[in-house]
Short mmCIF file of C-alpha atoms in Angstrom, two decimals:
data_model
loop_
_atom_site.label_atom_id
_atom_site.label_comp_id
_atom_site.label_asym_id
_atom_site.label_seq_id
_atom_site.Cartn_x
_atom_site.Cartn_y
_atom_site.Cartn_z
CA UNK A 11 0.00 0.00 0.00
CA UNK A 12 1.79 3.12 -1.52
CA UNK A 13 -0.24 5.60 0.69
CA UNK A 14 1.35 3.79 4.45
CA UNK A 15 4.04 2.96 3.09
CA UNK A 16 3.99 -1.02 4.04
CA UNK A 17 5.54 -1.70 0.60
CA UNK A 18 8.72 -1.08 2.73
CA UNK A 19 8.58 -3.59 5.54
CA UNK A 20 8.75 -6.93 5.49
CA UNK A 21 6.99 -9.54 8.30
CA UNK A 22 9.77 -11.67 9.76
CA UNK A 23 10.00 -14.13 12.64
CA UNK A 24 12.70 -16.47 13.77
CA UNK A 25 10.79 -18.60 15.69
CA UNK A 26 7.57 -19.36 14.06
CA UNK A 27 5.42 -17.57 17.27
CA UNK A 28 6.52 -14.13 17.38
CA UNK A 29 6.91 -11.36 14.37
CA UNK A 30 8.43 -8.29 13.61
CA UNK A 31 8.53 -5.60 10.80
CA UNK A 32 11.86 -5.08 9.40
CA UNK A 33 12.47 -1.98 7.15
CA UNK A 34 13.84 -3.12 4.25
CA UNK A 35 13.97 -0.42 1.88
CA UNK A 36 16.86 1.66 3.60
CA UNK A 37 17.65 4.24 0.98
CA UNK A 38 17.88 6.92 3.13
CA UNK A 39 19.97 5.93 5.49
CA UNK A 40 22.17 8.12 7.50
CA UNK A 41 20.51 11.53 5.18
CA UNK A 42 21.72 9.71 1.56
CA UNK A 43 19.23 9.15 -1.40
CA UNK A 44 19.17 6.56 -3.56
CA UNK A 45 21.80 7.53 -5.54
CA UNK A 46 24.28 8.66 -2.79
CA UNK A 47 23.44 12.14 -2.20
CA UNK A 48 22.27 13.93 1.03
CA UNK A 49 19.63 14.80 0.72
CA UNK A 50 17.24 13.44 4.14
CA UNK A 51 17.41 15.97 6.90
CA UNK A 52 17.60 14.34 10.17
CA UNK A 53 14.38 15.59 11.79
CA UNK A 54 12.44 15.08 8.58
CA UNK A 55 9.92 12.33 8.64
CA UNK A 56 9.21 12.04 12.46
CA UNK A 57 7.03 10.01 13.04
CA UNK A 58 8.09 7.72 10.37
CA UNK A 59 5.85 5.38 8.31
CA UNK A 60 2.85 8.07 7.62
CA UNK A 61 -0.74 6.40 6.98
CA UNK A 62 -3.64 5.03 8.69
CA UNK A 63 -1.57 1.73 9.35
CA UNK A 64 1.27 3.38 10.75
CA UNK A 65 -0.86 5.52 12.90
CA UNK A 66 -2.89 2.22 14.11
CA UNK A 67 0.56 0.58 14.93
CA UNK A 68 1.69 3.81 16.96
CA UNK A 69 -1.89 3.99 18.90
CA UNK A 70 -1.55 1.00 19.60
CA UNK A 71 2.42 0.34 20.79
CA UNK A 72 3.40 3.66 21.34
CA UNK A 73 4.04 3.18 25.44
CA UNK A 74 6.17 0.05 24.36
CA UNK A 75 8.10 1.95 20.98
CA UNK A 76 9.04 4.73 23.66
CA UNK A 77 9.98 2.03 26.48
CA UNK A 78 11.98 0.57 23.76
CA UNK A 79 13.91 3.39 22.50
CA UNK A 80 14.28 4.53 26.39
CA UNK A 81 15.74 1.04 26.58
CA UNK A 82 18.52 1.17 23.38
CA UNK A 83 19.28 4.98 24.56
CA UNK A 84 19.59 4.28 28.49
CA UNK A 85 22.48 1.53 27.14
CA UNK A 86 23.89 3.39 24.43
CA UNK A 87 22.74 1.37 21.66
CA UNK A 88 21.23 4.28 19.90
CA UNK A 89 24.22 6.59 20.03
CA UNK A 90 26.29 8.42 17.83
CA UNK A 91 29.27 6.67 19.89
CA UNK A 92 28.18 3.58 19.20
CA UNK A 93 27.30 4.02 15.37
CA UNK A 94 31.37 5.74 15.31
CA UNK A 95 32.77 2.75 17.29
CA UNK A 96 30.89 0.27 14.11
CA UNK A 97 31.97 2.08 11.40
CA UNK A 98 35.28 2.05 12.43
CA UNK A 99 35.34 -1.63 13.08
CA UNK A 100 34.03 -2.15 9.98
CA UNK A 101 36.19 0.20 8.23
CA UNK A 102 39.41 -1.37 10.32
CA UNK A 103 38.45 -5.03 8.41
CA UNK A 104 39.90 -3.40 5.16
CA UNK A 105 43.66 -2.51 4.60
CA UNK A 106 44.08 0.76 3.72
CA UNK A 107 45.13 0.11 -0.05
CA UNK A 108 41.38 -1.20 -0.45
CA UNK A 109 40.40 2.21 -0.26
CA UNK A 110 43.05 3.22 -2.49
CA UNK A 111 42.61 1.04 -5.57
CA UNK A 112 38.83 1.66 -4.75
CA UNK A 113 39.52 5.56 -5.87
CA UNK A 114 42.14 5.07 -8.34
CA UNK A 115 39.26 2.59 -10.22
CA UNK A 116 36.76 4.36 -9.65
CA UNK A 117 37.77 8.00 -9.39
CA UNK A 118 40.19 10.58 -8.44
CA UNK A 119 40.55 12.28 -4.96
CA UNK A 120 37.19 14.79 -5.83
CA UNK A 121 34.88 11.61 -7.92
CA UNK A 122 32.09 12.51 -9.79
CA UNK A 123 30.55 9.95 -7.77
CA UNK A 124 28.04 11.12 -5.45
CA UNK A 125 28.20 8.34 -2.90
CA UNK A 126 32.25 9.20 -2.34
CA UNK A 127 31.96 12.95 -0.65
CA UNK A 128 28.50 12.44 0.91
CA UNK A 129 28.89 8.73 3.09
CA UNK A 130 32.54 9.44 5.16
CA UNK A 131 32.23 7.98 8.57
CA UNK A 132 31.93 11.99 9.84
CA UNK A 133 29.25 12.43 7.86
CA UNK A 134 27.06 9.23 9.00
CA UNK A 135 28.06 10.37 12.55
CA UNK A 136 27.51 13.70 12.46
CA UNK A 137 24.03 13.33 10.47
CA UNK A 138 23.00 10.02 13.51
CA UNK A 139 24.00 12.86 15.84
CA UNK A 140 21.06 14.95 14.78
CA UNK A 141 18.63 12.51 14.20
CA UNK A 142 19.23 11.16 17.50
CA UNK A 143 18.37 14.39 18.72
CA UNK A 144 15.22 14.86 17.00
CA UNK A 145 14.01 11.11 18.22
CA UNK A 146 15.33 12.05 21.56
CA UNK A 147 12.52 14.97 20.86
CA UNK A 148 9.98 13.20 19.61
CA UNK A 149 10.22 10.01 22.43
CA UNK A 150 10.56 12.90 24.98
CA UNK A 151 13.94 11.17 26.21
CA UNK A 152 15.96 12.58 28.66
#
């Protein structure tokens, strides 16, 4: 259903008993489009998932979606530390000529590429920085 949006979740369980939506279609992640530019402001789209679903789901579970994020932000697993602390492990897996002969194939030290200036580990962080903020905002976390 275009108008809520559900065309982006899927239903997914792993034991058979209990299921979950998971987002699938993530192309704004971190403030990128599609096509690796920034262009998603961080408090844009709050409350996410607009339509008469969405807005059932949130009537419904909203006490237990803002217990939850209390939850992930009281242990710091919504935190701009702790999205740094991943990218750099997963940046750290890769020798540093990967990311060489990645620009020398495809492009020089300013690419035409839009994904190359717009998706540096400052810019994820600094961009989960604000968002954070503006869910801290919207959950009324403090």
């Amino acid at each position: 259903v275009e108008g809520n949006r559900i065309k982006n979740v899927q239903l997914v369980t792993w034991d058979g008993d209990k299921w979950f939506f998971m987002p699938y279609d993530l192309d704004t992640v971190f403030g990128n489009n599609w096509a690796g530019g920034y262009s998603y402001p961080p408090n844009n789209n709050i409350p996410w998932c607009a339509g008469t679903f969405w807005d059932n789901v949130r009537s419904t579970f909203g006490d237990e979606i803002r217990a939850r994020y209390k939850e992930l932000r009281d242990k710091g697993v919504i935190s701009a530390e702790w999205i740094y602390n991943t990218v750099t492990s997963i940046q750290e897996i890769y020798p540093a000529d990967a990311f060489e002969s990645e620009i020398a194939k495809w492009g020089s030290t300013t690419p035409s590429l839009p994904y190359y200036a717009n998706n540096g580990r400052d810019q994820i962080v600094t961009w989960t920085t604000a968002r954070i903020s503006a869910l801290d905002s919207y959950f009324n976390y403090s």
